[in-house]
XYZ file of C-alpha atoms in Angstrom:
505
model
C 112.973 219.578 111.544
C 111.435 219.409 114.639
C 112.007 215.509 116.711
C 109.295 214.177 118.785
C 109.700 212.334 122.613
C 109.292 209.201 123.131
C 106.870 207.761 125.444
C 107.960 206.828 128.720
C 107.774 203.280 129.368
C 105.279 200.996 130.472
C 107.431 198.354 131.815
C 107.379 197.258 135.604
C 110.481 196.541 137.177
C 111.925 193.853 139.417
C 112.149 193.535 142.881
C 114.179 191.626 144.759
C 112.990 188.064 146.699
C 112.927 189.787 150.417
C 113.867 186.051 152.016
C 116.084 184.515 149.159
C 117.235 187.430 146.680
C 115.651 186.726 143.573
C 114.602 189.495 140.768
C 110.724 189.116 140.869
C 107.890 191.025 139.433
C 106.361 193.143 142.643
C 103.437 191.740 144.785
C 101.673 191.988 148.317
C 104.419 189.824 150.269
C 107.238 190.800 148.517
C 108.786 186.540 148.531
C 109.381 184.889 145.453
C 106.329 181.867 145.004
C 108.625 179.439 146.036
C 109.484 181.118 149.256
C 105.646 182.138 150.029
C 105.108 178.538 149.986
C 108.005 177.462 152.842
C 106.417 180.415 154.707
C 102.420 179.462 153.975
C 100.362 176.245 153.234
C 96.723 176.853 151.931
C 96.058 173.221 152.409
C 96.813 172.739 155.636
C 94.236 171.312 157.889
C 92.435 169.924 155.275
C 92.836 165.282 155.992
C 95.145 164.118 152.915
C 93.282 160.599 153.110
C 89.388 159.967 154.372
C 87.285 157.323 154.880
C 84.246 155.891 152.591
C 82.136 153.777 153.867
C 80.672 151.150 150.887
C 78.275 148.254 151.465
C 79.492 145.551 149.670
C 75.789 144.046 150.111
C 73.980 146.881 147.755
C 76.778 148.683 146.134
C 76.097 152.138 147.728
C 78.282 155.150 149.384
C 77.296 156.360 152.683
C 76.552 159.405 152.182
C 76.477 161.500 156.319
C 74.477 161.118 158.259
C 72.934 158.138 157.097
C 72.210 158.186 153.687
C 72.800 155.230 151.144
C 73.609 156.789 147.298
C 74.143 154.290 144.626
C 77.246 155.326 142.895
C 79.582 154.667 139.171
C 83.319 155.142 140.005
C 84.962 158.040 138.700
C 81.095 159.123 138.761
C 80.018 163.439 139.321
C 77.730 161.813 142.436
C 80.708 160.054 143.644
C 82.466 163.775 143.153
C 79.772 165.391 145.346
C 79.810 163.153 148.046
C 84.110 163.282 147.801
C 83.508 166.934 148.458
C 81.152 166.895 150.793
C 83.714 164.859 153.340
C 86.430 167.856 152.572
C 83.691 170.671 152.709
C 83.793 171.527 156.718
C 87.855 171.989 156.292
C 87.220 173.528 153.062
C 86.047 177.063 154.636
C 88.369 179.259 154.358
C 89.919 177.867 151.019
C 88.352 178.789 146.804
C 88.114 175.364 145.084
C 89.129 175.966 141.462
C 89.020 172.364 140.166
C 88.321 168.817 141.262
C 88.997 165.461 139.603
C 89.687 162.251 139.690
C 92.892 159.966 139.504
C 93.201 156.511 137.750
C 93.862 154.024 141.165
C 93.018 149.960 140.848
C 89.917 149.689 140.550
C 90.361 146.268 143.527
C 92.494 148.969 145.758
C 89.466 150.485 147.455
C 91.722 153.221 146.980
C 89.497 156.871 145.466
C 92.269 158.767 144.430
C 90.841 162.647 143.735
C 93.089 166.153 142.607
C 92.149 169.198 143.865
C 93.423 172.640 142.663
C 92.330 175.355 145.684
C 93.436 179.569 146.010
C 93.619 181.113 149.449
C 94.439 185.226 150.503
C 97.954 185.237 152.057
C 100.088 187.900 153.374
C 99.083 191.928 152.220
C 96.616 189.905 149.811
C 98.413 187.655 147.512
C 96.847 185.078 146.696
C 98.309 181.581 146.342
C 97.029 178.832 144.458
C 98.325 175.177 145.373
C 97.413 172.054 143.562
C 97.824 168.811 146.307
C 96.325 165.057 145.906
C 93.091 163.557 148.905
C 93.188 159.673 149.425
C 89.574 157.934 150.234
C 90.013 154.954 151.876
C 86.667 152.748 151.216
C 85.749 151.197 154.178
C 82.693 148.429 153.904
C 79.610 148.520 156.015
C 76.810 147.001 155.608
C 73.754 149.311 155.180
C 71.213 148.776 157.497
C 68.426 147.344 154.504
C 71.577 144.864 153.845
C 71.341 143.962 157.957
C 67.648 143.723 157.420
C 67.434 141.273 154.461
C 70.520 139.287 156.112
C 68.390 138.315 159.469
C 65.651 136.990 157.375
C 62.707 137.937 159.376
C 62.795 141.274 159.319
C 59.777 142.426 157.760
C 57.256 145.763 157.152
C 55.126 144.708 154.484
C 54.092 141.539 152.952
C 52.202 140.833 149.530
C 50.600 137.780 150.123
C 48.968 136.468 146.277
C 46.502 133.436 145.565
C 45.361 131.582 142.718
C 42.726 128.881 143.867
C 43.541 126.500 141.014
C 45.024 123.112 140.114
C 48.093 124.400 138.255
C 50.096 126.968 138.555
C 50.747 128.567 135.153
C 49.880 131.463 136.009
C 52.131 131.802 138.576
C 55.061 130.946 135.966
C 53.430 133.551 133.267
C 53.546 135.959 136.144
C 57.034 135.047 137.559
C 58.316 135.701 134.216
C 57.020 139.077 133.989
C 58.276 140.335 137.899
C 61.934 138.955 136.369
C 61.817 141.119 133.243
C 60.194 144.240 135.667
C 62.806 143.228 138.442
C 60.459 143.828 140.802
C 61.582 141.116 143.194
C 65.280 143.216 143.785
C 62.684 145.295 146.782
C 61.854 141.613 148.081
C 63.747 140.885 151.573
C 62.370 137.234 151.198
C 59.558 135.547 148.567
C 58.388 132.455 149.644
C 56.156 129.653 147.787
C 53.382 127.627 149.443
C 50.227 126.397 148.739
C 48.548 128.339 146.651
C 49.928 131.430 146.217
C 53.733 132.857 147.083
C 54.203 135.384 149.627
C 56.359 138.616 148.233
C 58.467 139.878 152.245
C 59.220 144.006 151.470
C 61.828 146.730 153.384
C 58.733 149.500 153.010
C 55.360 149.882 152.749
C 55.833 151.984 149.808
C 57.480 148.947 148.008
C 54.397 146.772 148.589
C 52.409 148.753 147.495
C 54.065 149.321 144.756
C 54.126 145.137 143.565
C 50.219 145.422 144.267
C 49.267 148.210 141.763
C 52.242 145.880 139.212
C 49.688 143.032 140.472
C 46.598 144.195 139.661
C 48.145 145.748 135.724
C 49.541 142.494 134.479
C 47.162 139.732 136.391
C 43.191 140.016 136.712
C 42.366 139.399 140.386
C 41.123 142.228 143.250
C 43.096 143.304 146.792
C 43.315 143.935 150.189
C 44.760 145.826 152.756
C 45.236 145.594 155.977
C 47.908 146.351 158.380
C 48.409 146.048 162.183
C 50.197 147.641 165.158
C 53.440 146.732 166.729
C 54.856 149.422 168.438
C 53.539 153.195 169.594
C 56.411 155.755 170.186
C 54.377 158.023 173.324
C 56.957 160.129 173.241
C 57.192 160.918 169.704
C 53.693 159.772 168.880
C 54.991 157.497 166.823
C 53.700 154.175 165.063
C 54.915 150.657 163.583
C 52.860 149.001 161.132
C 53.066 145.758 159.837
C 50.946 146.536 156.491
C 50.030 142.970 155.254
C 48.305 142.979 151.264
C 45.904 140.003 150.086
C 45.704 139.442 145.676
C 43.522 136.569 145.189
C 43.703 136.163 140.950
C 40.694 134.087 139.626
C 40.633 130.146 139.337
C 40.757 130.543 135.547
C 44.018 128.949 133.591
C 45.047 128.887 129.844
C 43.132 125.685 128.542
C 40.482 125.665 131.130
C 36.914 125.141 129.652
C 33.847 126.977 131.457
C 30.666 127.401 131.612
C 29.056 131.474 131.486
C 25.991 132.726 132.856
C 23.538 133.382 130.413
C 23.849 136.846 131.660
C 27.757 137.735 130.837
C 27.464 135.458 127.741
C 24.811 137.826 126.454
C 27.092 140.913 127.737
C 29.451 139.910 125.429
C 28.475 139.000 122.514
C 25.194 136.393 122.684
C 28.166 133.939 122.552
C 27.708 130.575 123.294
C 27.766 129.757 127.290
C 30.673 127.339 126.643
C 33.860 128.755 126.477
C 37.098 127.686 126.332
C 39.771 130.167 128.223
C 42.894 130.480 125.883
C 45.514 133.124 127.537
C 45.001 135.086 130.518
C 47.128 137.920 130.236
C 45.547 141.444 132.284
C 42.286 140.209 131.562
C 40.118 135.967 130.685
C 41.364 135.673 127.107
C 37.675 133.289 126.320
C 36.995 131.474 122.935
C 33.242 130.018 121.546
C 33.807 126.440 120.358
C 31.053 126.857 118.291
C 31.392 130.037 116.171
C 34.926 130.924 117.104
C 33.876 134.154 118.892
C 36.041 135.731 121.697
C 35.909 137.506 124.319
C 37.733 139.028 126.770
C 36.548 138.953 130.529
C 39.044 141.717 133.360
C 39.215 140.903 136.993
C 36.187 143.262 137.755
C 33.704 141.621 135.128
C 34.696 138.430 136.563
C 34.427 139.024 140.113
C 30.690 140.534 139.225
C 29.571 137.636 137.264
C 31.829 134.766 138.795
C 32.481 131.298 136.503
C 34.218 127.938 138.064
C 36.850 126.418 135.412
C 34.559 122.827 134.415
C 37.519 121.056 134.169
C 41.450 120.514 135.323
C 44.538 120.004 133.067
C 44.747 115.762 134.802
C 41.053 115.185 133.122
C 42.103 115.432 129.510
C 41.379 112.807 127.055
C 43.625 111.870 124.379
C 41.819 111.614 121.146
C 42.558 111.099 117.563
C 40.639 112.760 114.245
C 39.063 109.940 112.423
C 37.245 112.898 110.280
C 37.397 116.685 109.876
C 35.453 119.466 107.328
C 36.223 122.832 106.932
C 33.679 125.442 108.028
C 33.804 128.384 105.589
C 30.755 130.540 105.636
C 29.607 131.106 109.331
C 27.315 133.436 110.128
C 26.788 134.775 113.080
C 23.204 136.131 114.665
C 22.702 139.902 115.214
C 24.539 141.392 117.865
C 27.649 139.141 117.511
C 31.687 139.591 118.844
C 34.397 139.318 117.414
C 35.514 136.323 115.674
C 39.431 135.108 116.648
C 41.559 135.325 113.062
C 44.550 133.283 114.192
C 41.795 129.626 114.243
C 39.772 128.217 111.892
C 36.739 126.592 112.473
C 35.818 123.021 111.787
C 33.350 119.980 112.138
C 35.394 117.185 113.889
C 34.803 113.339 114.142
C 37.375 111.458 116.747
C 37.518 109.017 118.698
C 39.373 108.115 122.068
C 43.134 106.493 122.212
C 42.145 104.124 125.688
C 38.811 103.552 123.555
C 39.942 102.027 119.973
C 38.202 98.645 120.638
C 34.766 99.898 120.978
C 34.788 102.240 117.580
C 32.332 105.117 119.092
C 33.180 108.150 117.706
C 32.585 111.221 118.850
C 30.898 114.645 116.276
C 32.094 118.158 117.672
C 32.983 121.561 116.235
C 36.355 123.173 116.849
C 38.664 126.183 116.633
C 41.797 123.794 115.811
C 40.325 123.240 112.971
C 43.850 125.332 111.019
C 46.301 122.794 113.342
C 44.395 119.493 112.773
C 44.556 116.660 110.522
C 43.314 113.201 109.607
C 45.129 110.705 112.416
C 46.525 113.328 114.692
C 46.199 113.290 118.115
C 44.503 115.580 120.401
C 43.338 116.878 123.946
C 40.198 117.114 124.719
C 37.524 117.131 127.647
C 34.529 114.835 127.669
C 31.130 116.007 128.719
C 29.643 112.989 127.497
C 30.785 110.959 130.289
C 31.851 113.299 132.949
C 30.339 114.162 136.021
C 29.870 117.559 135.970
C 28.331 119.437 138.861
C 27.848 123.755 137.651
C 25.417 125.753 138.801
C 25.360 127.308 134.830
C 25.845 124.336 132.707
C 22.859 121.905 134.782
C 20.529 125.014 133.483
C 21.676 124.364 130.160
C 19.919 123.019 126.995
C 21.506 119.050 127.526
C 21.073 120.079 123.251
C 23.035 122.537 123.288
C 26.513 120.416 125.799
C 28.751 119.612 123.036
C 29.791 115.789 123.668
C 33.510 116.607 123.830
C 35.732 119.928 124.054
C 39.199 119.571 122.248
C 41.796 121.544 124.007
C 44.722 122.224 122.055
C 47.136 119.446 119.600
C 48.797 117.217 121.251
C 52.356 116.266 119.912
C 55.544 113.450 121.372
C 56.997 115.848 124.633
C 59.977 113.641 124.539
C 61.432 115.058 121.506
C 59.896 119.165 122.489
C 61.725 118.825 125.730
C 64.881 117.189 123.436
C 65.013 120.311 120.536
C 64.494 122.936 123.030
C 67.200 125.058 122.703
C 65.862 127.751 125.458
C 64.879 128.280 128.379
C 63.214 130.651 131.572
C 65.186 132.417 134.637
C 63.280 131.896 137.752
C 63.094 133.277 141.118
C 65.292 132.754 143.820
C 62.840 131.993 146.650
C 62.070 129.018 149.428
C 59.855 126.365 149.095
C 57.801 124.055 151.428
C 57.548 121.482 149.687
C 58.238 120.310 146.162
C 55.592 118.305 144.322
C 55.856 115.504 141.989
C 53.300 117.033 139.220
C 55.700 120.788 139.314
C 57.866 119.995 137.100
C 55.198 118.029 134.223
C 52.967 121.667 134.937
C 56.068 123.267 134.512
C 56.709 121.718 130.911
C 53.031 122.510 129.921
C 53.952 126.413 130.481
C 56.836 125.763 128.572
C 54.703 123.708 125.389
C 52.372 126.923 125.709
C 55.195 129.406 125.557
C 56.046 127.964 122.327
C 52.211 127.712 121.227
C 51.563 131.023 121.501
C 53.327 134.038 119.972
C 51.179 136.225 121.320
C 52.418 135.307 124.912
C 55.946 134.722 124.463
C 56.167 138.304 124.003
C 56.326 139.735 126.815
C 58.678 137.727 128.511
C 62.640 137.610 128.198
C 63.768 134.103 126.183
C 67.484 133.148 127.510
C 68.756 130.864 124.843
C 70.783 127.554 126.294
C 74.059 127.654 125.270
C 74.126 123.252 126.298
C 72.324 122.512 123.793
C 73.021 122.376 120.121
C 70.361 125.109 118.354
C 68.605 124.156 114.887
C 67.092 126.534 113.287
C 63.575 125.499 111.697
C 60.299 126.724 113.482
C 59.450 122.964 113.535
C 59.986 119.699 114.535
C 59.933 116.507 111.940
C 56.066 116.216 114.165
C 55.157 120.090 113.778
C 55.388 121.310 117.136
C 55.516 124.799 117.261
C 59.145 126.077 118.576
C 60.257 129.551 119.477
C 63.182 130.919 116.516
C 66.175 131.975 117.843
C 65.622 135.734 116.631
C 63.737 135.792 119.861
C 66.204 134.415 122.201
C 68.297 136.435 124.318
C 72.137 135.135 125.157
C 72.342 134.078 129.088
C 75.451 136.807 130.036
C 75.986 136.339 133.224
C 79.781 137.317 135.648
C 81.546 134.371 134.811
C 81.611 135.111 130.928
C 83.616 138.618 131.136
C 85.715 137.895 134.357
C 86.386 133.822 133.696
C 86.020 130.926 135.982
C 83.569 132.104 138.939
C 84.110 135.792 138.298
C 85.353 138.503 140.982
C 84.464 140.528 143.662
C 84.229 143.948 142.928
C 86.009 144.754 146.186
C 88.461 142.659 147.264
C 90.706 143.499 150.706
C 93.436 145.120 150.601
């Protein structure tokens, strides 16, 4: 019987550490890990404490040499920013892993755990784990410096509307708040017939102009003024001015169209009522219920003026009403409104009840009016109007009264209003006593027009007790609770006045 010889052992023998004599596997340094670490520190030259600059106003971090970036705590962006602070000192080591260690958010400290490798002593590779502490130091960025200065700007957007009512501006304000276009402004100033937006860069001003052209009908002009010129670097410093003029027509205005424009809109009547102003002017003919939209470019080609202001509206009482069921339109007629009902009404002024004089007219409010209701309208029969197109119309085609909207008890509406709107933080030249009345009329328009309030954010007023009902006792429309948003503030999350994200150490 033959015996097979066993194969030689593949196990490697141990050697003694040249420093402490501990048996270890052979390595190029002939030293154990503990002794090697006492001889060599591969993290030498890498700072263990580094400063990071943070702007409290805009909550951005400085990325040298002059870039400010938005980073959240323990984010990948903040990790990259911190590693760039150490990049120059880590040229001779290899980064294996990096991660954040938890620190108190108010401690103004960021701790990062790093794992590095380096070749030492005859090709031996040593790996080490250590912690670098980043100290957050407050420093105001250049943009916030300009904001605090209050007088530095590179571009201004001047928005104007030559009307006595500010309904369009109130609607535009809510659109700006919803889309957060006010965040880049240096200053907002309200003046007569308009509002000015100041920006630190021309690009932000141009962005606001583009937004206005998409949301309200108007036209814009741009100009710039040379402030300084550096002949050595051939650089120019300009201040830009953008002028935006909104069409001088507001909701509930009575207008008289030119014959050419009325024909191009589907042979509708020249006397129309503006029911809404969004990116275009929405008109309705009270005689036929025809509707049309006039955009900004069409308006400036065929301009028309408002025949009456909201202050000139008078209160009428409905004496009789007759719904018109079958309305036949002529050839080439445009679209008719499905939200309104055509009716013939006989009304009488509430201020002239003793005379017994009644007025007959057609109205688009047939779905809202009943006998005895109060309605606001414009009295053409006793008004002195100087309008180019109205004076050329056949007097028999000019209505005696144009009814605008149903009248409700304003005191009850304000009392039962359980919602509110946010406002822009702006400077005011002078507070007009009529502004509050106009603002309440705008809130009433939102309650009455569901399409208009879809474009804005409505917040629930926590100071009032909600009542789940779509109408009041007198039938006044309401905003339902499902359309309201919760108005969250910092005090809701922190309690009291709230606390700063970063406090002094």
